[in-house]
C-alpha cells in the first residue's frame, strides 16, 4: 500500500524533530528567539513549531524587534531574513521596488502559477496589471458585480443555509465561502459559473485543489530545494499533492479557456493583450498563458474573500456587540427595518462599521500570510539588516497586525471602531502598516471589488440568520501560504424573526 502523503512528510522530519525535542528539553524552557545549534542551525526550533508556524514567527519577531535572521543547516541553504517592520516593508515594496522583483526563487517555489500576475516581473507584470485594471474599470463592471453576487446569494447561498437551518449537524462556513468565491471569480474570469455552491455540497476537485496546495507551498520555503525535488521525482509527499492540484487546475481551466464564449470578456481581453504584446508575454503558448492568467486571478478571487469572511464570522461570534452594531447599521443606512433587500455597490460604501469589521478580520488574519522577496542588488534595510544579492527575505503579513509597536497594546483585540475616524469616515492606513492587499505598486487591483462582495455576503447572512459557532471545535489558522482555518468553521444556523 502506498504511503500517504502526510505520513511520508512526517517520516522525513522524524529524526531532526526528535533531536530538536531532545536538545530543547535538556536546556529547559526556551526563549522565543531560536537557538543557533552547531551544524543544525535554527532548524530544531522551526521543526518544533511547525504546527504553529505563523504564531511562532510572530513571537520571535516581537522578541527581536520586528526583524530576525533565520540560519539553517549549512547543507540546506535555507538561510533567510524575516521581518514585520513597516519601515522595511515600505522600503522593499515601495521606495526600492525596482530592486525587489519576484525573482527566480519565487518562480521556482510557486511554479504552479506559471506566467500569471503573481509571479510576473517587469513588463509582463505591468501588462497583466494594466489589463486587469481595465476590466475592473469598465463602465458596466459594478452592474456585473452586483448581478453576479446577488444571483449567487439567491440561487446558491440562501438554499444551502436554509437547508442546514435547525439541524444539529454543523455547516462548515469556510467551505461555503470558498465555493461561493470560487463560483463568482469563475464567472468574472472564465465567463461561466461552475455552481459548486449547491445544497448537496458536491466535491469539485479544482475548487478544493486551491486549499490543498497552500500548505505544501509554505513548506517549500523551509525544506531545501533538493529535498522537494526528490519528492517530485518519486511523486510522493508534498510534491504529489502539488502535481495533483496542477492536474485539477488544468482539467478545469483549459477547456473553458479554449471554449470560452461571449461572456468570457476578461479572457478575450487577455487574448488580445497576448497577441499585441507577445514578445513580453513569456515563452508560453496562448493556451498556457490564458490558463496561467486565469489561475492567478482565481487564486486571488477565491482565497481573499473566503478567508476574510471565515475569520469575520469567527471574530463576530466572540463579540456579540459587534454583531448588534452591524445589524443596526444595516437598518439605519439601508432601511432594512422590516424586510431584506439587495443593495448596490454604491450603497455598500455606507456600511462603515461592517467595513471596519472586515478590516479587522484582514488585519488579524491576512489571507496571504507572508510574502517572499529577493533583491537584485545587495541592500541594507531601514532596520540596519544587510541582504546579499538574491538573499531570501520573508515578510510576515500575519505578524504585522499583531505587533504592539505597530497597532498599540490592544493589537490582539477585535475593534472595528479603530477604522472609523471621529468625522465618521473610514480611516486610511498605509499599506506597509496594513498589507492585507499587499503593498506599494503591487497592491491588489481587486481590493474594492473584494470589499463590495464581502459586504454583500456578510450582510445577507447576518440579517437573515443567527449564526452560532459549534462549541468545542478548535479554530486556528493553517500553516500555509493562505490563512485558512485549519479545520474549517462549523456553525449552527437558525432563521432570524
mmCIF file of C-alpha atoms in Angstrom, residues 89-453:
data_model
loop_
_atom_site.group_PDB
_atom_site.id
_atom_site.type_symbol
_atom_site.label_atom_id
_atom_site.label_comp_id
_atom_site.label_asym_id
_atom_site.label_seq_id
_atom_site.Cartn_x
_atom_site.Cartn_y
_atom_site.Cartn_z
ATOM 1 C CA UNK A 89 8.019 46.760 4.171
ATOM 2 C CA UNK A 90 7.752 50.318 2.848
ATOM 3 C CA UNK A 91 11.365 50.174 1.679
ATOM 4 C CA UNK A 92 11.003 46.830 -0.125
ATOM 5 C CA UNK A 93 7.529 47.267 -1.616
ATOM 6 C CA UNK A 94 7.630 50.974 -2.473
ATOM 7 C CA UNK A 95 10.820 53.027 -2.079
ATOM 8 C CA UNK A 96 13.168 50.389 -3.527
ATOM 9 C CA UNK A 97 10.537 48.500 -5.501
ATOM 10 C CA UNK A 98 12.649 48.019 -8.646
ATOM 11 C CA UNK A 99 15.307 46.126 -6.652
ATOM 12 C CA UNK A 100 12.802 43.560 -5.364
ATOM 13 C CA UNK A 101 11.123 41.692 -8.219
ATOM 14 C CA UNK A 102 9.527 38.330 -7.506
ATOM 15 C CA UNK A 103 12.668 36.783 -8.954
ATOM 16 C CA UNK A 104 13.690 33.254 -9.953
ATOM 17 C CA UNK A 105 13.466 31.825 -6.408
ATOM 18 C CA UNK A 106 9.831 32.869 -6.087
ATOM 19 C CA UNK A 107 9.002 31.457 -9.505
ATOM 20 C CA UNK A 108 10.727 28.205 -8.547
ATOM 21 C CA UNK A 109 8.698 27.821 -5.335
ATOM 22 C CA UNK A 110 5.444 28.932 -6.958
ATOM 23 C CA UNK A 111 5.999 27.286 -10.331
ATOM 24 C CA UNK A 112 2.367 26.166 -10.327
ATOM 25 C CA UNK A 113 1.370 29.799 -11.018
ATOM 26 C CA UNK A 114 3.258 29.936 -14.325
ATOM 27 C CA UNK A 115 3.276 33.305 -16.112
ATOM 28 C CA UNK A 116 0.333 34.817 -14.195
ATOM 29 C CA UNK A 117 0.375 38.165 -12.422
ATOM 30 C CA UNK A 118 1.607 36.821 -9.050
ATOM 31 C CA UNK A 119 4.909 35.543 -10.420
ATOM 32 C CA UNK A 120 5.392 38.050 -13.235
ATOM 33 C CA UNK A 121 8.005 40.823 -13.174
ATOM 34 C CA UNK A 122 8.796 43.977 -15.130
ATOM 35 C CA UNK A 123 6.965 44.380 -18.483
ATOM 36 C CA UNK A 124 4.903 41.211 -18.138
ATOM 37 C CA UNK A 125 3.669 42.263 -14.700
ATOM 38 C CA UNK A 126 2.793 45.748 -15.961
ATOM 39 C CA UNK A 127 0.812 44.278 -18.846
ATOM 40 C CA UNK A 128 -1.068 41.929 -16.508
ATOM 41 C CA UNK A 129 -1.885 44.739 -14.102
ATOM 42 C CA UNK A 130 -2.942 47.188 -16.797
ATOM 43 C CA UNK A 131 -5.228 44.659 -18.498
ATOM 44 C CA UNK A 132 -6.847 43.579 -15.211
ATOM 45 C CA UNK A 133 -7.436 47.177 -14.113
ATOM 46 C CA UNK A 134 -9.054 47.981 -17.443
ATOM 47 C CA UNK A 135 -11.606 45.196 -16.837
ATOM 48 C CA UNK A 136 -12.365 46.402 -13.323
ATOM 49 C CA UNK A 137 -12.912 49.950 -14.593
ATOM 50 C CA UNK A 138 -15.366 49.000 -17.329
ATOM 51 C CA UNK A 139 -18.470 51.187 -17.239
ATOM 52 C CA UNK A 140 -20.697 48.167 -16.666
ATOM 53 C CA UNK A 141 -18.484 46.456 -14.078
ATOM 54 C CA UNK A 142 -20.416 47.434 -10.940
ATOM 55 C CA UNK A 143 -23.625 46.282 -12.581
ATOM 56 C CA UNK A 144 -21.976 42.974 -13.479
ATOM 57 C CA UNK A 145 -20.626 42.559 -9.926
ATOM 58 C CA UNK A 146 -23.984 43.285 -8.315
ATOM 59 C CA UNK A 147 -25.819 40.907 -10.632
ATOM 60 C CA UNK A 148 -23.279 38.116 -10.160
ATOM 61 C CA UNK A 149 -23.063 38.333 -6.363
ATOM 62 C CA UNK A 150 -26.782 38.677 -5.679
ATOM 63 C CA UNK A 151 -27.670 35.882 -8.081
ATOM 64 C CA UNK A 152 -25.201 33.612 -6.286
ATOM 65 C CA UNK A 153 -26.619 34.647 -2.917
ATOM 66 C CA UNK A 154 -30.195 33.894 -4.022
ATOM 67 C CA UNK A 155 -29.552 30.718 -6.024
ATOM 68 C CA UNK A 156 -26.630 29.264 -4.102
ATOM 69 C CA UNK A 157 -26.066 30.710 -0.635
ATOM 70 C CA UNK A 158 -29.617 31.010 0.709
ATOM 71 C CA UNK A 159 -30.673 27.474 -0.356
ATOM 72 C CA UNK A 160 -27.624 25.973 1.403
ATOM 73 C CA UNK A 161 -28.167 28.000 4.585
ATOM 74 C CA UNK A 162 -31.907 27.205 4.610
ATOM 75 C CA UNK A 163 -31.140 23.503 4.176
ATOM 76 C CA UNK A 164 -28.945 23.492 7.298
ATOM 77 C CA UNK A 165 -31.203 25.710 9.431
ATOM 78 C CA UNK A 166 -32.294 23.960 12.601
ATOM 79 C CA UNK A 167 -30.084 20.931 12.017
ATOM 80 C CA UNK A 168 -27.855 19.557 14.734
ATOM 81 C CA UNK A 169 -25.063 18.829 12.275
ATOM 82 C CA UNK A 170 -22.782 21.796 11.808
ATOM 83 C CA UNK A 171 -22.236 23.521 8.469
ATOM 84 C CA UNK A 172 -18.647 24.387 7.552
ATOM 85 C CA UNK A 173 -18.994 28.078 6.771
ATOM 86 C CA UNK A 174 -15.466 28.228 5.388
ATOM 87 C CA UNK A 175 -16.367 25.611 2.768
ATOM 88 C CA UNK A 176 -19.448 27.647 1.844
ATOM 89 C CA UNK A 177 -17.438 30.854 1.423
ATOM 90 C CA UNK A 178 -14.772 29.109 -0.644
ATOM 91 C CA UNK A 179 -17.378 27.679 -3.006
ATOM 92 C CA UNK A 180 -19.194 30.995 -3.310
ATOM 93 C CA UNK A 181 -15.995 32.933 -4.041
ATOM 94 C CA UNK A 182 -14.866 30.244 -6.496
ATOM 95 C CA UNK A 183 -18.130 30.436 -8.443
ATOM 96 C CA UNK A 184 -18.053 34.238 -8.562
ATOM 97 C CA UNK A 185 -14.428 34.532 -9.693
ATOM 98 C CA UNK A 186 -15.019 31.871 -12.367
ATOM 99 C CA UNK A 187 -17.930 33.952 -13.645
ATOM 100 C CA UNK A 188 -15.701 37.017 -13.800
ATOM 101 C CA UNK A 189 -12.614 35.373 -15.324
ATOM 102 C CA UNK A 190 -13.986 32.477 -17.390
ATOM 103 C CA UNK A 191 -17.460 33.817 -18.137
ATOM 104 C CA UNK A 192 -19.237 30.778 -16.631
ATOM 105 C CA UNK A 193 -20.470 29.696 -13.202
ATOM 106 C CA UNK A 194 -19.482 26.110 -12.216
ATOM 107 C CA UNK A 195 -22.183 26.124 -9.480
ATOM 108 C CA UNK A 196 -20.001 24.462 -6.842
ATOM 109 C CA UNK A 197 -22.177 26.080 -4.142
ATOM 110 C CA UNK A 198 -25.177 23.785 -4.059
ATOM 111 C CA UNK A 199 -27.199 22.056 -1.360
ATOM 112 C CA UNK A 200 -25.527 18.655 -1.771
ATOM 113 C CA UNK A 201 -22.057 20.293 -1.463
ATOM 114 C CA UNK A 202 -20.607 18.027 -4.149
ATOM 115 C CA UNK A 203 -16.810 17.982 -4.172
ATOM 116 C CA UNK A 204 -15.265 19.950 -7.052
ATOM 117 C CA UNK A 205 -11.623 18.831 -7.491
ATOM 118 C CA UNK A 206 -10.469 22.160 -8.907
ATOM 119 C CA UNK A 207 -12.131 24.189 -6.170
ATOM 120 C CA UNK A 208 -10.617 22.051 -3.410
ATOM 121 C CA UNK A 209 -7.184 21.996 -5.078
ATOM 122 C CA UNK A 210 -6.650 25.644 -4.084
ATOM 123 C CA UNK A 211 -6.786 24.694 -0.400
ATOM 124 C CA UNK A 212 -4.757 21.503 -0.742
ATOM 125 C CA UNK A 213 -1.808 23.169 -2.425
ATOM 126 C CA UNK A 214 -1.362 26.006 0.112
ATOM 127 C CA UNK A 215 0.467 24.038 2.835
ATOM 128 C CA UNK A 216 2.986 22.301 0.533
ATOM 129 C CA UNK A 217 3.881 25.687 -0.961
ATOM 130 C CA UNK A 218 4.695 27.015 2.508
ATOM 131 C CA UNK A 219 6.894 24.014 3.283
ATOM 132 C CA UNK A 220 8.874 24.624 0.090
ATOM 133 C CA UNK A 221 10.210 27.748 1.856
ATOM 134 C CA UNK A 222 11.606 25.604 4.689
ATOM 135 C CA UNK A 223 12.766 22.407 3.006
ATOM 136 C CA UNK A 224 15.922 22.553 0.883
ATOM 137 C CA UNK A 225 15.247 22.501 -2.842
ATOM 138 C CA UNK A 226 16.941 19.140 -3.365
ATOM 139 C CA UNK A 227 14.562 17.518 -0.878
ATOM 140 C CA UNK A 228 11.349 18.586 -2.562
ATOM 141 C CA UNK A 229 12.825 17.857 -5.974
ATOM 142 C CA UNK A 230 13.475 14.277 -4.827
ATOM 143 C CA UNK A 231 9.842 14.101 -3.688
ATOM 144 C CA UNK A 232 8.767 15.347 -7.100
ATOM 145 C CA UNK A 233 10.890 12.722 -8.864
ATOM 146 C CA UNK A 234 9.404 9.980 -6.670
ATOM 147 C CA UNK A 235 5.906 11.514 -6.930
ATOM 148 C CA UNK A 236 5.346 11.364 -3.173
ATOM 149 C CA UNK A 237 4.637 13.723 -0.282
ATOM 150 C CA UNK A 238 4.021 17.410 -0.865
ATOM 151 C CA UNK A 239 5.123 17.241 -4.478
ATOM 152 C CA UNK A 240 2.472 14.670 -5.294
ATOM 153 C CA UNK A 241 -0.163 16.965 -3.766
ATOM 154 C CA UNK A 242 1.100 19.877 -5.888
ATOM 155 C CA UNK A 243 1.141 17.738 -9.044
ATOM 156 C CA UNK A 244 -2.426 16.537 -8.426
ATOM 157 C CA UNK A 245 -3.571 20.113 -7.806
ATOM 158 C CA UNK A 246 -1.898 21.262 -11.042
ATOM 159 C CA UNK A 247 -3.688 18.490 -12.946
ATOM 160 C CA UNK A 248 -7.026 19.508 -11.409
ATOM 161 C CA UNK A 249 -6.438 23.130 -12.443
ATOM 162 C CA UNK A 250 -5.518 22.106 -15.991
ATOM 163 C CA UNK A 251 -8.532 19.796 -16.366
ATOM 164 C CA UNK A 252 -10.912 22.535 -15.243
ATOM 165 C CA UNK A 253 -9.414 25.655 -16.821
ATOM 166 C CA UNK A 254 -8.083 24.544 -20.225
ATOM 167 C CA UNK A 255 -11.486 23.539 -21.721
ATOM 168 C CA UNK A 256 -13.002 26.837 -20.584
ATOM 169 C CA UNK A 257 -10.064 28.865 -21.875
ATOM 170 C CA UNK A 258 -10.293 27.258 -25.283
ATOM 171 C CA UNK A 259 -14.073 27.174 -25.476
ATOM 172 C CA UNK A 260 -14.935 30.406 -23.672
ATOM 173 C CA UNK A 261 -17.962 32.115 -25.216
ATOM 174 C CA UNK A 262 -19.034 35.732 -25.478
ATOM 175 C CA UNK A 263 -19.355 36.012 -21.673
ATOM 176 C CA UNK A 264 -15.613 35.416 -21.223
ATOM 177 C CA UNK A 265 -14.870 39.139 -21.553
ATOM 178 C CA UNK A 266 -11.762 39.027 -19.350
ATOM 179 C CA UNK A 267 -10.299 36.096 -21.284
ATOM 180 C CA UNK A 268 -10.838 37.862 -24.578
ATOM 181 C CA UNK A 269 -9.091 40.979 -23.211
ATOM 182 C CA UNK A 270 -6.031 38.940 -22.210
ATOM 183 C CA UNK A 271 -6.103 37.103 -25.530
ATOM 184 C CA UNK A 272 -5.931 40.448 -27.300
ATOM 185 C CA UNK A 273 -3.147 41.580 -24.969
ATOM 186 C CA UNK A 274 -1.168 38.414 -25.745
ATOM 187 C CA UNK A 275 -1.403 38.934 -29.480
ATOM 188 C CA UNK A 276 -0.364 42.597 -29.194
ATOM 189 C CA UNK A 277 2.487 42.030 -26.701
ATOM 190 C CA UNK A 278 3.679 38.509 -27.458
ATOM 191 C CA UNK A 279 7.332 39.460 -27.039
ATOM 192 C CA UNK A 280 6.641 40.397 -23.393
ATOM 193 C CA UNK A 281 4.279 37.530 -22.614
ATOM 194 C CA UNK A 282 6.961 34.940 -21.846
ATOM 195 C CA UNK A 283 7.548 31.717 -23.732
ATOM 196 C CA UNK A 284 4.110 30.217 -23.049
ATOM 197 C CA UNK A 285 1.663 29.435 -25.832
ATOM 198 C CA UNK A 286 -1.638 31.328 -25.915
ATOM 199 C CA UNK A 287 -3.455 28.453 -24.196
ATOM 200 C CA UNK A 288 -0.833 28.207 -21.431
ATOM 201 C CA UNK A 289 -0.772 31.963 -20.965
ATOM 202 C CA UNK A 290 -4.554 32.193 -20.608
ATOM 203 C CA UNK A 291 -4.575 29.216 -18.235
ATOM 204 C CA UNK A 292 -1.875 30.798 -16.039
ATOM 205 C CA UNK A 293 -3.634 34.162 -16.127
ATOM 206 C CA UNK A 294 -6.971 32.606 -15.167
ATOM 207 C CA UNK A 295 -5.434 30.520 -12.383
ATOM 208 C CA UNK A 296 -3.736 33.525 -10.771
ATOM 209 C CA UNK A 297 -6.922 35.607 -10.843
ATOM 210 C CA UNK A 298 -8.895 32.666 -9.453
ATOM 211 C CA UNK A 299 -6.392 32.278 -6.585
ATOM 212 C CA UNK A 300 -6.837 35.964 -5.743
ATOM 213 C CA UNK A 301 -10.623 35.959 -6.046
ATOM 214 C CA UNK A 302 -11.309 32.737 -4.156
ATOM 215 C CA UNK A 303 -8.957 32.959 -1.218
ATOM 216 C CA UNK A 304 -9.018 36.629 -0.213
ATOM 217 C CA UNK A 305 -12.786 36.909 0.182
ATOM 218 C CA UNK A 306 -13.403 33.421 1.565
ATOM 219 C CA UNK A 307 -10.633 33.643 4.189
ATOM 220 C CA UNK A 308 -11.671 37.131 5.298
ATOM 221 C CA UNK A 309 -15.345 36.150 5.633
ATOM 222 C CA UNK A 310 -14.485 33.000 7.572
ATOM 223 C CA UNK A 311 -12.446 34.892 10.143
ATOM 224 C CA UNK A 312 -15.018 37.710 10.257
ATOM 225 C CA UNK A 313 -17.733 35.306 11.408
ATOM 226 C CA UNK A 314 -15.360 33.701 13.900
ATOM 227 C CA UNK A 315 -14.460 37.111 15.364
ATOM 228 C CA UNK A 316 -18.069 38.356 15.425
ATOM 229 C CA UNK A 317 -19.106 35.163 17.221
ATOM 230 C CA UNK A 318 -16.707 36.093 20.036
ATOM 231 C CA UNK A 319 -18.104 39.635 20.206
ATOM 232 C CA UNK A 320 -21.950 39.803 20.112
ATOM 233 C CA UNK A 321 -21.826 43.587 20.488
ATOM 234 C CA UNK A 322 -20.215 43.906 17.070
ATOM 235 C CA UNK A 323 -22.963 41.750 15.533
ATOM 236 C CA UNK A 324 -25.634 44.015 17.017
ATOM 237 C CA UNK A 325 -23.861 47.110 15.666
ATOM 238 C CA UNK A 326 -23.645 45.613 12.159
ATOM 239 C CA UNK A 327 -27.388 44.852 12.209
ATOM 240 C CA UNK A 328 -28.190 48.353 13.474
ATOM 241 C CA UNK A 329 -26.096 49.833 10.671
ATOM 242 C CA UNK A 330 -27.915 47.759 8.054
ATOM 243 C CA UNK A 331 -31.244 49.036 9.343
ATOM 244 C CA UNK A 332 -30.138 52.658 9.643
ATOM 245 C CA UNK A 333 -28.165 53.034 6.408
ATOM 246 C CA UNK A 334 -30.102 50.751 4.056
ATOM 247 C CA UNK A 335 -33.589 50.937 5.562
ATOM 248 C CA UNK A 336 -33.785 47.219 6.364
ATOM 249 C CA UNK A 337 -36.000 47.558 9.447
ATOM 250 C CA UNK A 338 -38.682 45.166 8.221
ATOM 251 C CA UNK A 339 -37.614 43.334 5.083
ATOM 252 C CA UNK A 340 -34.413 42.206 3.393
ATOM 253 C CA UNK A 341 -33.426 43.651 0.038
ATOM 254 C CA UNK A 342 -30.273 43.593 -2.024
ATOM 255 C CA UNK A 343 -28.214 46.749 -2.284
ATOM 256 C CA UNK A 344 -25.850 48.289 -4.820
ATOM 257 C CA UNK A 345 -22.085 48.616 -4.784
ATOM 258 C CA UNK A 346 -22.534 52.341 -4.192
ATOM 259 C CA UNK A 347 -24.807 51.713 -1.187
ATOM 260 C CA UNK A 348 -22.235 49.348 0.300
ATOM 261 C CA UNK A 349 -19.957 52.332 0.936
ATOM 262 C CA UNK A 350 -22.398 53.478 3.633
ATOM 263 C CA UNK A 351 -21.623 50.405 5.753
ATOM 264 C CA UNK A 352 -18.700 51.874 7.676
ATOM 265 C CA UNK A 353 -18.864 49.641 10.748
ATOM 266 C CA UNK A 354 -19.065 46.497 8.609
ATOM 267 C CA UNK A 355 -16.108 47.833 6.612
ATOM 268 C CA UNK A 356 -14.167 48.264 9.855
ATOM 269 C CA UNK A 357 -15.073 44.717 10.938
ATOM 270 C CA UNK A 358 -13.777 43.335 7.640
ATOM 271 C CA UNK A 359 -10.561 45.341 8.014
ATOM 272 C CA UNK A 360 -10.069 43.879 11.492
ATOM 273 C CA UNK A 361 -10.510 40.384 10.074
ATOM 274 C CA UNK A 362 -7.917 41.195 7.416
ATOM 275 C CA UNK A 363 -5.536 42.764 9.935
ATOM 276 C CA UNK A 364 -5.593 39.815 12.342
ATOM 277 C CA UNK A 365 -5.855 37.103 9.677
ATOM 278 C CA UNK A 366 -4.486 38.421 6.343
ATOM 279 C CA UNK A 367 -5.433 35.893 3.624
ATOM 280 C CA UNK A 368 -1.854 35.838 2.276
ATOM 281 C CA UNK A 369 0.183 35.238 5.418
ATOM 282 C CA UNK A 370 3.631 36.048 4.035
ATOM 283 C CA UNK A 371 5.489 37.348 1.003
ATOM 284 C CA UNK A 372 8.812 36.181 -0.428
ATOM 285 C CA UNK A 373 11.303 38.704 -1.846
ATOM 286 C CA UNK A 374 14.908 38.687 -3.089
ATOM 287 C CA UNK A 375 16.940 41.797 -4.073
ATOM 288 C CA UNK A 376 18.617 42.095 -7.456
ATOM 289 C CA UNK A 377 21.446 44.020 -5.814
ATOM 290 C CA UNK A 378 22.773 43.936 -2.214
ATOM 291 C CA UNK A 379 20.724 46.142 0.080
ATOM 292 C CA UNK A 380 20.576 47.497 3.620
ATOM 293 C CA UNK A 381 17.094 47.656 5.131
ATOM 294 C CA UNK A 382 15.976 50.595 7.316
ATOM 295 C CA UNK A 383 16.311 48.242 10.307
ATOM 296 C CA UNK A 384 20.049 48.016 9.550
ATOM 297 C CA UNK A 385 19.991 44.417 8.335
ATOM 298 C CA UNK A 386 22.058 43.533 5.277
ATOM 299 C CA UNK A 387 20.695 41.491 2.375
ATOM 300 C CA UNK A 388 23.022 39.915 -0.168
ATOM 301 C CA UNK A 389 22.107 39.722 -3.842
ATOM 302 C CA UNK A 390 19.277 37.160 -4.188
ATOM 303 C CA UNK A 391 19.138 36.824 -0.388
ATOM 304 C CA UNK A 392 15.861 35.406 0.895
ATOM 305 C CA UNK A 393 13.566 37.891 2.607
ATOM 306 C CA UNK A 394 10.264 36.731 4.149
ATOM 307 C CA UNK A 395 7.759 39.434 5.090
ATOM 308 C CA UNK A 396 5.226 38.166 7.632
ATOM 309 C CA UNK A 397 1.959 40.000 6.973
ATOM 310 C CA UNK A 398 0.388 37.914 9.738
ATOM 311 C CA UNK A 399 2.835 39.302 12.281
ATOM 312 C CA UNK A 400 2.394 42.962 11.277
ATOM 313 C CA UNK A 401 -1.192 43.034 12.561
ATOM 314 C CA UNK A 402 -0.130 41.560 15.921
ATOM 315 C CA UNK A 403 2.702 43.929 16.794
ATOM 316 C CA UNK A 404 2.111 46.340 19.693
ATOM 317 C CA UNK A 405 4.715 48.623 18.160
ATOM 318 C CA UNK A 406 2.510 48.956 15.069
ATOM 319 C CA UNK A 407 -1.091 48.735 16.337
ATOM 320 C CA UNK A 408 -0.843 49.510 20.053
ATOM 321 C CA UNK A 409 -1.448 47.482 23.191
ATOM 322 C CA UNK A 410 -4.914 46.433 22.001
ATOM 323 C CA UNK A 411 -3.492 44.933 18.785
ATOM 324 C CA UNK A 412 -4.937 41.480 19.531
ATOM 325 C CA UNK A 413 -8.438 42.842 20.147
ATOM 326 C CA UNK A 414 -11.187 42.836 17.522
ATOM 327 C CA UNK A 415 -12.162 46.531 17.356
ATOM 328 C CA UNK A 416 -13.942 47.650 14.170
ATOM 329 C CA UNK A 417 -14.107 51.155 15.677
ATOM 330 C CA UNK A 418 -10.372 51.627 15.158
ATOM 331 C CA UNK A 419 -11.123 52.039 11.423
ATOM 332 C CA UNK A 420 -13.643 54.872 11.829
ATOM 333 C CA UNK A 421 -12.448 58.475 12.171
ATOM 334 C CA UNK A 422 -14.153 60.935 14.561
ATOM 335 C CA UNK A 423 -15.519 62.610 11.418
ATOM 336 C CA UNK A 424 -17.430 59.419 10.622
ATOM 337 C CA UNK A 425 -15.302 58.406 7.642
ATOM 338 C CA UNK A 426 -13.165 55.306 7.103
ATOM 339 C CA UNK A 427 -9.669 55.763 8.486
ATOM 340 C CA UNK A 428 -6.948 55.138 5.905
ATOM 341 C CA UNK A 429 -3.917 53.142 6.983
ATOM 342 C CA UNK A 430 -0.823 52.915 4.739
ATOM 343 C CA UNK A 431 -0.351 49.568 3.046
ATOM 344 C CA UNK A 432 3.008 48.965 4.737
ATOM 345 C CA UNK A 433 1.121 49.001 8.066
ATOM 346 C CA UNK A 434 -1.929 47.133 6.717
ATOM 347 C CA UNK A 435 -0.566 44.843 3.958
ATOM 348 C CA UNK A 436 -3.598 42.540 3.664
ATOM 349 C CA UNK A 437 -3.862 43.531 -0.009
ATOM 350 C CA UNK A 438 -0.077 43.631 -0.487
ATOM 351 C CA UNK A 439 1.733 46.984 -0.578
ATOM 352 C CA UNK A 440 3.166 49.577 -2.946
ATOM 353 C CA UNK A 441 2.766 49.203 -6.723
ATOM 354 C CA UNK A 442 1.731 45.545 -6.279
ATOM 355 C CA UNK A 443 -1.297 46.443 -4.136
ATOM 356 C CA UNK A 444 -4.196 44.201 -5.184
ATOM 357 C CA UNK A 445 -6.190 45.802 -8.001
ATOM 358 C CA UNK A 446 -9.310 43.884 -6.910
ATOM 359 C CA UNK A 447 -9.422 45.405 -3.418
ATOM 360 C CA UNK A 448 -12.604 47.426 -3.974
ATOM 361 C CA UNK A 449 -14.299 44.503 -5.708
ATOM 362 C CA UNK A 450 -13.459 42.270 -2.731
ATOM 363 C CA UNK A 451 -14.897 44.704 -0.172
ATOM 364 C CA UNK A 452 -18.168 45.081 -2.100
ATOM 365 C CA UNK A 453 -18.607 41.316 -2.437
#
